[in-house]
Amino acid sequence: MTDTTTGALEAELDELRDWLRDTWDPDLTVGAWWERLGMAGWAQPLLPRDAYGRGMGHAESLAVHREIERHGALGAPTGLGLLLAAPTIATHGTPDQVARYVPDIVTGRRAWCQLFSEPGAGSDLAGLSTRAVRDGDSWIVNGQKVWTSGGHLADLGMLLARTNPDVPKHRGITWFAIDMRQPGVEVRPLREMTGSTMFSEVFLTDAVVTDDARIGDVDDGWRVANTTLTFERTGMGGGGRSLPPARPGTVTGDLSLRAGDLVAARPGPAATPSGPRQSPAADLIALAARRGRSGDPVVRQALVRLHVLGELARVSGLRQRAARAAGHDVPGLPSFTKLMMGDALRLRRDLGLRLLGPAGTLHGYTDEERAGLTSAAPGVASPIVTGQALAAQALPIFGGTDQIQRNILAERVLGLPKEPGDLSQVPFSQLPRNA
Ligand SMILES: Cc1cc2nc3c(=O)[nH]c(=O)nc-3n(C[C@H](O)[C@H](O)[C@H](O)COP(=O)(O)OP(=O)(O)OC[C@H]3O[C@@H](n4cnc5c(N)ncnc54)[C@H](O)[C@@H]3O)c2cc1C
């Protein structure tokens, strides 16, 4: 996945504009439109050309997504299939596997989830214990996954399973593309404190995955998983693009909606306010003014801290993207940026709730409940601020917790010694466990 030069990018964008003029039709269904977009290589331009992409870099890919939006067409599908599964399969899969899985992803026909974390394996992902045992041309899978984002909406899962417990933990894991719609896979949605259902627990009981759905070699899944995790950490192509109000896959039914209706429902580029960029603290500055707290020195200090942190996180993100576009990395910058974003979210949570006072505890779990709160107590409750405060815990956990980011910075950037008690060479079956 290389970066294109400015001239080459302009040529690609010209080609895209012509293509959009000839191809976009608001009367198409979402499925039919995504079919065209995906098969033309515009859904995930970061993928290589021989894997239904355009071999572009991050900045160029973002320019493609913005051009689609500027044209007034429905944006490309999104989700873990596009962000993680497709680039992983493009990197480690055989040409047959690329042809089998990637078209369904770039066209949004199938949705994917990530079956990595387990109740006993999160930060220490290599300690996972879901087992896959060979049975002829298939593997039989038993175990439990948790935190599975979109598990209840997924057609396929990126499964990590232990295929050899007698070697050190990183060396006995295999990466599979498993069918989620089979009797051996039970998905139990979890309701979070925000009121939404983002994750599920997934129970695998004699679930079957065929050997031709194995991505990479047997027992070499840690290497494949690291590709997936790298794309997760770098948020492949996601940052900066508006997400389409339609979800991929067979479960939601969104593919049969009229594409034009969804574009009409979203604020288009014309509706985007022009002029100077707003402060990352703008909404809380306005809330402080509404609550008559703009003169409170503690509130003012927190607002300034939030502005500075938000700006630092933004420019660090830009720096990271620029470095990637130039083909290199700034050591530790992704960890540092993630930590700053987590700090900004926590500060936003604390300040928002301080401004709302007791009304900050009023929260609706559904759209109707939230609308009811706003109309019953106008100007008192703010379901948006409370909702953001409740969701602020997510970022400091997923994609590597804050503590893990600090470990990375300590060991890989500052050169501090590794944690004591290294068990990486002990066979998985001999690792000490809780009783
Ligand atoms: C919003 C969200 C979406 C997610 N989506 C998915 C998904 O789709 N698929 C999936 O597989 N997983 C998903 N996850 C799971 C996520 O990857 C894990 O929650 C994360 O890796 C942490 O693992 P854990 O929850 O088991 O915590 P643990 O690893 O048990 O950690 C518990 C605490 O101990 C600390 N800790 C652990 N090890 C160390 C150490 N070595 N040094 C210092 N402190 C340490 C941690 O920082 C944490 O505070 C998601 C999580 C969230 C919040």
CSV table of C-alpha atoms and ligand atoms in Angstrom, one decimal:
chain,number,residue,atom,x,y,z
A,1,MET,CA,0.0,0.0,0.0
A,2,THR,CA,2.1,2.8,-1.3
A,3,ASP,CA,1.5,6.6,-1.4
A,4,THR,CA,0.7,8.3,-4.6
A,5,THR,CA,2.3,11.6,-5.6
A,6,THR,CA,0.3,14.8,-5.8
A,7,GLY,CA,0.0,14.6,-9.6
A,8,ALA,CA,-1.0,11.0,-9.5
A,9,LEU,CA,-3.6,11.8,-6.9
A,10,GLU,CA,-5.1,14.6,-9.0
A,11,ALA,CA,-5.3,12.1,-11.9
A,12,GLU,CA,-7.0,9.5,-9.6
A,13,LEU,CA,-9.5,12.2,-8.4
A,14,ASP,CA,-10.3,13.3,-11.9
A,15,GLU,CA,-11.0,9.6,-12.8
A,16,LEU,CA,-13.2,9.4,-9.6
A,17,ARG,CA,-15.1,12.6,-10.5
A,18,ASP,CA,-15.9,11.2,-14.0
A,19,TRP,CA,-16.8,7.9,-12.6
A,20,LEU,CA,-19.1,9.4,-10.0
A,21,ARG,CA,-20.8,11.6,-12.7
A,22,ASP,CA,-21.5,8.4,-14.8
A,23,THR,CA,-22.3,6.0,-11.9
A,24,TRP,CA,-23.9,7.6,-8.9
A,25,ASP,CA,-27.7,7.3,-8.9
A,26,PRO,CA,-29.7,8.2,-5.8
A,27,ASP,CA,-32.4,5.7,-6.8
A,28,LEU,CA,-30.1,2.7,-6.4
A,29,THR,CA,-30.3,0.7,-3.2
A,30,VAL,CA,-27.5,1.0,-0.8
A,31,GLY,CA,-26.4,-2.5,-1.8
A,32,ALA,CA,-26.4,-1.8,-5.5
A,33,TRP,CA,-24.5,1.5,-5.0
A,34,TRP,CA,-21.9,-0.1,-2.7
A,35,GLU,CA,-21.5,-2.9,-5.3
A,36,ARG,CA,-20.4,-0.4,-7.9
A,37,LEU,CA,-18.2,1.6,-5.5
A,38,GLY,CA,-16.5,-1.4,-4.1
A,39,MET,CA,-15.9,-3.3,-7.3
A,40,ALA,CA,-14.4,-0.1,-8.9
A,41,GLY,CA,-11.8,0.1,-6.0
A,42,TRP,CA,-13.1,3.3,-4.4
A,43,ALA,CA,-14.5,1.8,-1.2
A,44,GLN,CA,-11.1,1.1,0.4
A,45,PRO,CA,-8.5,2.8,-1.8
A,46,LEU,CA,-5.8,1.8,0.7
A,47,LEU,CA,-6.0,-1.9,-0.4
A,48,PRO,CA,-3.7,-3.0,-3.2
A,49,ARG,CA,-5.0,-2.9,-6.7
A,50,ASP,CA,-5.1,-6.7,-6.9
A,51,ALA,CA,-7.2,-6.7,-3.8
A,52,TYR,CA,-10.1,-4.4,-4.9
A,53,GLY,CA,-8.3,-1.2,-3.9
A,54,ARG,CA,-6.1,1.5,-5.5
A,55,GLY,CA,-2.8,1.1,-3.6
A,56,MET,CA,-3.1,4.6,-2.1
A,57,GLY,CA,-1.8,6.1,1.1
A,58,HIS,CA,-3.9,7.4,4.0
A,59,ALA,CA,-4.0,11.0,2.9
A,60,GLU,CA,-5.0,10.1,-0.6
A,61,SER,CA,-7.6,7.6,0.5
A,62,LEU,CA,-9.1,10.3,2.7
A,63,ALA,CA,-9.2,12.6,-0.3
A,64,VAL,CA,-11.2,10.0,-2.2
A,65,HIS,CA,-13.8,9.6,0.6
A,66,ARG,CA,-14.1,13.4,0.8
A,67,GLU,CA,-14.6,13.6,-3.0
A,68,ILE,CA,-17.4,11.0,-2.9
A,69,GLU,CA,-19.1,13.1,-0.2
A,70,ARG,CA,-18.5,16.4,-2.0
A,71,HIS,CA,-20.3,14.9,-5.1
A,72,GLY,CA,-23.3,14.2,-2.9
A,73,ALA,CA,-23.1,10.4,-3.2
A,74,LEU,CA,-23.5,7.9,-0.4
A,75,GLY,CA,-20.1,7.2,1.2
A,76,ALA,CA,-18.4,3.8,1.1
A,77,PRO,CA,-19.3,1.1,3.7
A,78,THR,CA,-17.4,1.0,6.9
A,79,GLY,CA,-16.9,-1.4,9.7
A,80,LEU,CA,-14.3,-3.9,10.9
A,81,GLY,CA,-14.4,-5.9,7.7
A,82,LEU,CA,-13.2,-2.9,5.7
A,83,LEU,CA,-10.8,-1.6,8.4
A,84,LEU,CA,-9.3,-4.8,9.6
A,85,ALA,CA,-10.3,-8.0,7.8
A,86,ALA,CA,-9.7,-6.9,4.2
A,87,PRO,CA,-6.2,-5.5,4.7
A,88,THR,CA,-5.2,-8.5,6.8
A,89,ILE,CA,-6.5,-10.9,4.1
A,90,ALA,CA,-4.8,-8.8,1.4
A,91,THR,CA,-1.5,-9.1,3.3
A,92,HIS,CA,-1.6,-12.7,4.4
A,93,GLY,CA,-4.3,-14.5,2.4
A,94,THR,CA,-3.9,-16.5,-0.8
A,95,PRO,CA,-5.2,-15.0,-4.1
A,96,ASP,CA,-8.2,-17.4,-3.8
A,97,GLN,CA,-8.9,-16.1,-0.3
A,98,VAL,CA,-8.7,-12.5,-1.4
A,99,ALA,CA,-11.2,-13.3,-4.2
A,100,ARG,CA,-13.5,-15.1,-1.8
A,101,TYR,CA,-13.6,-12.6,1.0
A,102,VAL,CA,-12.6,-9.1,-0.1
A,103,PRO,CA,-15.3,-8.4,-2.7
A,104,ASP,CA,-18.0,-9.1,-0.1
A,105,ILE,CA,-16.3,-6.6,2.3
A,106,VAL,CA,-15.7,-3.7,-0.1
A,107,THR,CA,-19.3,-3.9,-1.4
A,108,GLY,CA,-20.7,-4.1,2.2
A,109,ARG,CA,-22.4,-7.5,1.4
A,110,ARG,CA,-21.0,-9.1,4.6
A,111,ALA,CA,-20.2,-7.5,8.0
A,112,TRP,CA,-17.3,-8.7,10.2
A,113,CYS,CA,-16.5,-8.8,13.8
A,114,GLN,CA,-13.2,-9.3,15.6
A,115,LEU,CA,-13.1,-12.4,17.8
A,116,PHE,CA,-9.8,-11.7,19.6
A,117,SER,CA,-10.4,-10.7,23.3
A,118,GLU,CA,-11.5,-13.3,25.9
A,119,PRO,CA,-12.5,-13.1,29.5
A,120,GLY,CA,-8.9,-14.2,30.4
A,121,ALA,CA,-7.1,-12.5,27.6
A,122,GLY,CA,-7.2,-8.9,26.7
A,123,SER,CA,-4.0,-6.9,27.2
A,124,ASP,CA,-2.3,-10.2,27.2
A,125,LEU,CA,-4.0,-11.3,24.0
A,126,ALA,CA,-1.4,-14.1,23.3
A,127,GLY,CA,-2.7,-15.8,26.5
A,128,LEU,CA,-6.0,-16.7,24.7
A,129,SER,CA,-7.4,-20.2,25.3
A,130,THR,CA,-10.1,-20.7,22.7
A,131,ARG,CA,-9.1,-24.0,21.1
A,132,ALA,CA,-9.3,-25.1,17.5
A,133,VAL,CA,-8.7,-28.8,16.9
A,134,ARG,CA,-8.1,-30.2,13.4
A,135,ASP,CA,-10.7,-32.6,12.1
A,136,GLY,CA,-9.9,-33.6,8.4
A,137,ASP,CA,-10.4,-30.5,6.3
A,138,SER,CA,-12.0,-28.6,9.1
A,139,TRP,CA,-11.3,-27.3,12.6
A,140,ILE,CA,-13.6,-27.6,15.6
A,141,VAL,CA,-13.6,-24.5,17.8
A,142,ASN,CA,-14.5,-24.3,21.5
A,143,GLY,CA,-14.1,-21.3,23.8
A,144,GLN,CA,-15.5,-17.9,24.7
A,145,LYS,CA,-14.9,-14.4,23.3
A,146,VAL,CA,-16.0,-11.1,24.8
A,147,TRP,CA,-16.1,-7.4,24.0
A,148,THR,CA,-17.0,-8.4,20.4
A,149,SER,CA,-18.0,-5.1,18.8
A,150,GLY,CA,-20.9,-5.6,16.4
A,151,GLY,CA,-20.9,-9.4,17.0
A,152,HIS,CA,-24.7,-9.5,16.9
A,153,LEU,CA,-24.6,-7.9,13.4
A,154,ALA,CA,-21.7,-9.9,11.9
A,155,ASP,CA,-21.8,-12.5,9.2
A,156,LEU,CA,-18.1,-13.4,9.6
A,157,GLY,CA,-15.6,-13.2,12.4
A,158,MET,CA,-11.8,-12.8,12.6
A,159,LEU,CA,-11.1,-15.6,14.9
A,160,LEU,CA,-7.9,-16.2,16.9
A,161,ALA,CA,-7.7,-19.7,18.3
A,162,ARG,CA,-5.1,-21.8,20.0
A,163,THR,CA,-4.0,-24.6,17.7
A,164,ASN,CA,-1.0,-25.8,19.7
A,165,PRO,CA,-0.9,-25.5,23.5
A,166,ASP,CA,2.5,-27.2,23.8
A,167,VAL,CA,4.6,-24.3,22.4
A,168,PRO,CA,5.2,-20.8,23.9
A,169,LYS,CA,1.9,-18.8,23.8
A,170,HIS,CA,2.8,-16.6,20.8
A,171,ARG,CA,3.7,-19.5,18.6
A,172,GLY,CA,0.6,-21.7,18.9
A,173,ILE,CA,-2.2,-19.4,17.6
A,174,THR,CA,-4.0,-19.5,14.2
A,175,TRP,CA,-6.1,-16.8,12.5
A,176,PHE,CA,-9.4,-18.0,10.9
A,177,ALA,CA,-12.3,-16.4,9.0
A,178,ILE,CA,-15.2,-18.0,10.8
A,179,ASP,CA,-18.9,-18.1,9.7
A,180,MET,CA,-20.9,-16.4,12.5
A,181,ARG,CA,-24.2,-17.8,11.3
A,182,GLN,CA,-23.9,-21.4,12.4
A,183,PRO,CA,-25.3,-23.5,15.3
A,184,GLY,CA,-22.0,-23.6,17.1
A,185,VAL,CA,-21.8,-19.8,17.5
A,186,GLU,CA,-24.0,-18.2,20.1
A,187,VAL,CA,-23.9,-14.4,20.3
A,188,ARG,CA,-25.2,-12.8,23.5
A,189,PRO,CA,-25.4,-9.0,23.2
A,190,LEU,CA,-24.3,-7.0,26.2
A,191,ARG,CA,-26.0,-3.7,27.2
A,192,GLU,CA,-23.5,-1.0,28.2
A,193,MET,CA,-24.0,1.7,30.8
A,194,THR,CA,-24.6,4.2,27.9
A,195,GLY,CA,-27.7,2.2,27.1
A,196,SER,CA,-26.5,1.0,23.7
A,197,THR,CA,-25.5,-2.5,22.7
A,198,MET,CA,-22.2,-2.3,21.0
A,199,PHE,CA,-20.6,-5.5,22.1
A,200,SER,CA,-21.5,-9.1,22.6
A,201,GLU,CA,-20.2,-12.2,24.3
A,202,VAL,CA,-19.6,-15.0,21.8
A,203,PHE,CA,-19.7,-18.6,22.9
A,204,LEU,CA,-18.1,-21.1,20.5
A,205,THR,CA,-19.3,-24.7,21.0
A,206,ASP,CA,-18.1,-27.2,18.5
A,207,ALA,CA,-18.2,-24.4,15.9
A,208,VAL,CA,-16.7,-25.4,12.5
A,209,VAL,CA,-14.3,-23.5,10.4
A,210,THR,CA,-12.9,-25.1,7.2
A,211,ASP,CA,-9.1,-25.2,6.7
A,212,ASP,CA,-9.4,-23.1,3.5
A,213,ALA,CA,-10.7,-20.3,5.8
A,214,ARG,CA,-7.4,-20.3,7.6
A,215,ILE,CA,-5.5,-17.0,6.9
A,216,GLY,CA,-1.7,-17.6,7.1
A,217,ASP,CA,0.0,-20.8,8.3
A,218,VAL,CA,-1.1,-23.0,11.2
A,219,ASP,CA,0.4,-21.7,14.5
A,220,ASP,CA,1.5,-18.4,12.8
A,221,GLY,CA,-1.6,-16.5,13.7
A,222,TRP,CA,0.3,-14.1,16.0
A,223,ARG,CA,2.1,-12.6,13.0
A,224,VAL,CA,-1.3,-12.3,11.2
A,225,ALA,CA,-3.0,-10.8,14.3
A,226,ASN,CA,-0.3,-8.2,14.5
A,227,THR,CA,-1.1,-7.0,11.0
A,228,THR,CA,-4.8,-6.7,12.1
A,229,LEU,CA,-3.8,-4.9,15.3
A,230,THR,CA,-1.5,-2.5,13.3
A,231,PHE,CA,-4.4,-1.6,11.1
A,232,GLU,CA,-6.6,-1.2,14.3
A,233,ARG,CA,-4.0,1.1,15.9
A,234,THR,CA,-3.6,3.3,12.8
A,235,GLY,CA,-7.4,3.4,12.3
A,236,MET,CA,-6.9,2.6,8.6
A,237,GLY,CA,-8.5,5.3,6.6
A,238,GLY,CA,-11.2,6.0,9.1
A,239,GLY,CA,-10.1,9.3,10.6
A,240,GLY,CA,-11.6,12.4,9.0
A,241,ARG,CA,-14.3,10.8,6.8
A,242,SER,CA,-18.0,11.0,7.6
A,243,LEU,CA,-19.5,7.6,8.2
A,244,PRO,CA,-22.4,6.6,6.0
A,245,PRO,CA,-25.7,6.2,7.8
A,246,ALA,CA,-26.0,2.6,6.6
A,247,ARG,CA,-24.4,-0.5,7.9
A,248,PRO,CA,-22.9,-3.4,5.9
A,249,GLY,CA,-24.0,-7.0,6.2
A,250,THR,CA,-27.0,-9.2,5.9
A,251,VAL,CA,-28.4,-8.6,9.4
A,252,THR,CA,-29.3,-4.9,9.5
A,253,GLY,CA,-31.3,-4.8,6.3
A,254,ASP,CA,-29.7,-1.5,5.4
A,255,LEU,CA,-28.6,-2.8,2.0
A,256,SER,CA,-32.1,-2.6,0.6
A,257,LEU,CA,-32.7,1.1,1.6
A,258,ARG,CA,-32.7,3.8,-1.1
A,259,ALA,CA,-29.2,5.3,-1.2
A,260,GLY,CA,-30.4,8.8,-2.0
A,261,ASP,CA,-32.7,8.9,1.1
A,262,LEU,CA,-29.7,8.4,3.3
A,263,VAL,CA,-27.6,11.1,1.6
A,264,ALA,CA,-30.6,13.5,2.0
A,265,ALA,CA,-30.7,12.7,5.7
A,266,ARG,CA,-27.1,13.6,6.4
A,267,PRO,CA,-25.7,17.2,6.5
A,268,GLY,CA,-23.9,17.6,3.2
A,269,PRO,CA,-20.7,19.6,2.6
A,270,ALA,CA,-22.9,22.7,1.8
A,271,ALA,CA,-24.3,22.5,5.3
A,272,THR,CA,-20.9,22.3,6.8
A,273,PRO,CA,-20.1,25.7,8.5
A,274,SER,CA,-17.2,27.5,6.8
A,275,GLY,CA,-14.9,29.9,8.6
A,276,PRO,CA,-12.4,29.3,11.3
A,277,ARG,CA,-12.2,25.8,12.8
A,278,GLN,CA,-14.1,25.5,16.1
A,279,SER,CA,-12.3,24.9,19.4
A,280,PRO,CA,-12.5,21.2,20.6
A,281,ALA,CA,-14.1,22.8,23.7
A,282,ALA,CA,-16.7,24.8,21.8
A,283,ASP,CA,-19.7,22.9,22.9
A,284,LEU,CA,-18.7,23.1,26.6
A,285,ILE,CA,-17.8,26.8,26.3
A,286,ALA,CA,-21.4,27.3,25.1
A,287,LEU,CA,-22.8,25.1,27.9
A,288,ALA,CA,-20.7,27.1,30.5
A,289,ALA,CA,-22.2,30.3,29.0
A,290,ARG,CA,-25.8,28.9,29.2
A,291,ARG,CA,-25.2,27.9,32.8
A,292,GLY,CA,-23.8,31.3,33.7
A,293,ARG,CA,-20.4,29.7,34.6
A,294,SER,CA,-18.2,31.4,32.1
A,295,GLY,CA,-16.7,33.6,34.8
A,296,ASP,CA,-15.9,30.7,37.2
A,297,PRO,CA,-12.1,30.5,37.3
A,298,VAL,CA,-12.0,26.7,37.8
A,299,VAL,CA,-14.3,26.2,34.8
A,300,ARG,CA,-12.3,28.6,32.7
A,301,GLN,CA,-9.1,26.8,33.5
A,302,ALA,CA,-10.6,23.4,32.6
A,303,LEU,CA,-12.0,24.8,29.3
A,304,VAL,CA,-8.5,26.1,28.4
A,305,ARG,CA,-6.9,22.7,29.3
A,306,LEU,CA,-9.5,21.0,27.2
A,307,HIS,CA,-8.9,23.3,24.3
A,308,VAL,CA,-5.1,22.7,24.5
A,309,LEU,CA,-5.4,18.9,24.9
A,310,GLY,CA,-7.9,18.7,22.0
A,311,GLU,CA,-5.6,20.7,19.8
A,312,LEU,CA,-2.5,18.7,20.8
A,313,ALA,CA,-4.3,15.4,20.0
A,314,ARG,CA,-5.5,16.8,16.7
A,315,VAL,CA,-2.0,18.0,15.6
A,316,SER,CA,-0.5,14.8,16.8
A,317,GLY,CA,-3.0,12.9,14.6
A,318,LEU,CA,-2.0,15.1,11.7
A,319,ARG,CA,1.7,14.6,12.4
A,320,GLN,CA,1.1,10.8,12.5
A,321,ARG,CA,-0.8,10.9,9.2
A,322,ALA,CA,1.9,13.1,7.5
A,323,ALA,CA,4.7,10.8,8.7
A,324,ARG,CA,2.8,7.7,7.4
A,325,ALA,CA,2.2,9.5,4.1
A,326,ALA,CA,5.9,10.1,3.8
A,327,GLY,CA,6.6,6.4,4.5
A,328,HIS,CA,8.0,6.6,8.0
A,329,ASP,CA,6.8,6.5,11.7
A,330,VAL,CA,7.5,8.7,14.7
A,331,PRO,CA,8.3,6.1,17.4
A,332,GLY,CA,5.6,6.1,20.1
A,333,LEU,CA,3.5,8.8,18.5
A,334,PRO,CA,0.3,6.5,18.1
A,335,SER,CA,0.5,5.6,21.8
A,336,PHE,CA,1.2,9.2,22.8
A,337,THR,CA,-1.8,10.5,20.7
A,338,LYS,CA,-4.1,7.8,22.1
A,339,LEU,CA,-3.2,8.7,25.6
A,340,MET,CA,-3.8,12.4,24.9
A,341,MET,CA,-7.2,11.7,23.4
A,342,GLY,CA,-8.1,9.6,26.4
A,343,ASP,CA,-7.1,12.5,28.7
A,344,ALA,CA,-9.2,14.9,26.7
A,345,LEU,CA,-12.2,12.6,26.9
A,346,ARG,CA,-11.9,12.3,30.7
A,347,LEU,CA,-11.5,16.1,31.1
A,348,ARG,CA,-14.5,16.6,28.9
A,349,ARG,CA,-16.5,14.1,31.0
A,350,ASP,CA,-15.6,15.8,34.3
A,351,LEU,CA,-16.1,19.3,33.1
A,352,GLY,CA,-19.5,18.5,31.4
A,353,LEU,CA,-20.8,16.8,34.5
A,354,ARG,CA,-19.6,19.7,36.7
A,355,LEU,CA,-21.5,22.1,34.5
A,356,LEU,CA,-24.7,20.1,34.5
A,357,GLY,CA,-24.6,19.4,38.2
A,358,PRO,CA,-27.2,16.9,39.5
A,359,ALA,CA,-29.0,17.1,36.1
A,360,GLY,CA,-25.9,15.3,34.7
A,361,THR,CA,-27.3,12.1,36.1
A,362,LEU,CA,-30.4,12.3,33.9
A,363,HIS,CA,-29.8,10.0,31.0
A,364,GLY,CA,-32.1,8.4,28.4
A,365,TYR,CA,-31.4,5.0,27.0
A,366,THR,CA,-33.4,5.4,23.8
A,367,ASP,CA,-34.0,8.3,21.4
A,368,GLU,CA,-37.5,8.7,22.8
A,369,GLU,CA,-36.3,8.8,26.4
A,370,ARG,CA,-33.6,11.4,25.5
A,371,ALA,CA,-36.2,13.5,23.6
A,372,GLY,CA,-38.5,13.2,26.6
A,373,LEU,CA,-35.8,14.4,29.0
A,374,THR,CA,-35.0,17.4,26.8
A,375,SER,CA,-38.6,18.5,26.5
A,376,ALA,CA,-39.6,17.8,30.1
A,377,ALA,CA,-36.7,19.8,31.5
A,378,PRO,CA,-35.7,22.2,28.8
A,379,GLY,CA,-32.1,23.6,29.4
A,380,VAL,CA,-31.6,21.3,32.4
A,381,ALA,CA,-30.6,17.9,31.2
A,382,SER,CA,-28.2,17.4,28.4
A,383,PRO,CA,-28.4,13.8,27.1
A,384,ILE,CA,-25.5,14.5,24.7
A,385,VAL,CA,-23.1,15.6,27.5
A,386,THR,CA,-24.2,12.8,29.8
A,387,GLY,CA,-23.9,10.3,27.0
A,388,GLN,CA,-20.4,11.4,26.1
A,389,ALA,CA,-19.4,11.2,29.8
A,390,LEU,CA,-20.7,7.6,30.0
A,391,ALA,CA,-18.9,6.6,26.8
A,392,ALA,CA,-15.6,8.3,27.8
A,393,GLN,CA,-14.3,5.0,29.4
A,394,ALA,CA,-14.2,3.2,26.0
A,395,LEU,CA,-11.2,4.8,24.3
A,396,PRO,CA,-8.7,4.4,27.2
A,397,ILE,CA,-9.5,0.6,27.1
A,398,PHE,CA,-9.8,-0.5,23.5
A,399,GLY,CA,-6.9,-0.9,21.1
A,400,GLY,CA,-4.6,-1.3,24.1
A,401,THR,CA,-5.4,0.3,27.5
A,402,ASP,CA,-3.7,3.5,28.8
A,403,GLN,CA,-1.3,1.3,30.9
A,404,ILE,CA,-0.3,-0.8,27.9
A,405,GLN,CA,0.4,2.4,25.9
A,406,ARG,CA,2.6,3.6,28.7
A,407,ASN,CA,4.4,0.3,28.8
A,408,ILE,CA,5.0,0.6,25.0
A,409,LEU,CA,6.4,4.1,25.5
A,410,ALA,CA,8.5,3.0,28.4
A,411,GLU,CA,10.1,0.0,26.7
A,412,ARG,CA,10.2,0.9,23.0
A,413,VAL,CA,10.8,4.7,23.1
A,414,LEU,CA,12.5,5.4,26.4
A,415,GLY,CA,14.4,2.1,26.5
A,416,LEU,CA,13.4,1.2,30.0
A,417,PRO,CA,13.8,-2.5,31.1
A,418,LYS,CA,10.9,-4.9,30.3
A,419,GLU,CA,8.5,-6.0,33.1
A,420,PRO,CA,10.0,-8.7,35.3
A,421,GLY,CA,8.7,-12.3,35.0
A,422,ASP,CA,9.0,-12.9,31.3
A,423,LEU,CA,7.0,-16.1,30.4
A,424,SER,CA,7.2,-15.7,26.7
A,425,GLN,CA,9.3,-18.9,26.2
A,426,VAL,CA,7.2,-21.2,28.5
A,427,PRO,CA,4.9,-23.5,26.6
A,428,PHE,CA,1.3,-22.3,26.9
A,429,SER,CA,0.2,-25.5,28.6
A,430,GLN,CA,2.7,-25.0,31.4
A,431,LEU,CA,1.9,-21.3,32.2
A,432,PRO,CA,0.8,-20.7,35.8
A,433,ARG,CA,-3.0,-20.1,36.0
A,434,ASN,CA,-5.4,-19.0,38.7
A,435,ALA,CA,-7.1,-22.0,40.3
B,1,LIG,C1,-15.2,0.0,23.0
B,1,LIG,C2,-14.4,-1.3,23.0
B,1,LIG,C3,-14.5,-2.1,21.9
B,1,LIG,C4,-13.8,-3.3,21.8
B,1,LIG,N1,-14.0,-4.1,20.7
B,1,LIG,C5,-13.4,-5.3,20.7
B,1,LIG,C6,-13.6,-6.2,19.6
B,1,LIG,O1,-14.4,-5.9,18.6
B,1,LIG,N2,-13.0,-7.4,19.5
B,1,LIG,C7,-12.1,-7.7,20.5
B,1,LIG,O2,-11.6,-8.8,20.4
B,1,LIG,N3,-11.9,-7.0,21.6
B,1,LIG,C8,-12.5,-5.7,21.7
B,1,LIG,N4,-12.4,-4.9,22.8
B,1,LIG,C9,-11.6,-5.4,23.9
B,1,LIG,C10,-10.3,-4.7,24.2
B,1,LIG,O3,-9.3,-5.0,23.2
B,1,LIG,C11,-9.8,-5.1,25.6
B,1,LIG,O4,-10.8,-4.6,26.5
B,1,LIG,C12,-8.5,-4.6,26.0
B,1,LIG,O5,-7.5,-5.3,25.2
B,1,LIG,C13,-8.2,-4.8,27.5
B,1,LIG,O6,-8.3,-6.1,27.9
B,1,LIG,P1,-9.2,-6.5,29.1
B,1,LIG,O7,-10.5,-5.8,29.1
B,1,LIG,O8,-9.2,-8.0,29.2
B,1,LIG,O9,-8.4,-5.9,30.4
B,1,LIG,P2,-7.2,-6.6,31.1
B,1,LIG,O10,-6.2,-6.9,30.1
B,1,LIG,O11,-7.7,-7.6,32.0
B,1,LIG,O12,-6.7,-5.3,32.0
B,1,LIG,C14,-7.3,-5.0,33.2
B,1,LIG,C15,-6.5,-3.8,33.8
B,1,LIG,O13,-5.1,-4.2,34.0
B,1,LIG,C16,-4.2,-3.3,33.3
B,1,LIG,N5,-3.1,-4.1,32.8
B,1,LIG,C17,-3.1,-5.3,32.1
B,1,LIG,N6,-1.9,-5.7,31.8
B,1,LIG,C18,-1.0,-4.8,32.3
B,1,LIG,C19,0.4,-4.6,32.2
B,1,LIG,N7,1.2,-5.5,31.6
B,1,LIG,N8,0.9,-3.5,32.7
B,1,LIG,C20,0.1,-2.5,33.3
B,1,LIG,N9,-1.2,-2.7,33.5
B,1,LIG,C21,-1.8,-3.7,32.9
B,1,LIG,C22,-5.0,-2.8,32.2
B,1,LIG,O14,-4.5,-1.6,31.7
B,1,LIG,C23,-6.4,-2.6,32.8
B,1,LIG,O15,-6.4,-1.4,33.5
B,1,LIG,C24,-13.0,-3.7,22.9
B,1,LIG,C25,-13.0,-2.9,24.1
B,1,LIG,C26,-13.7,-1.7,24.1
B,1,LIG,C27,-13.6,-0.9,25.4
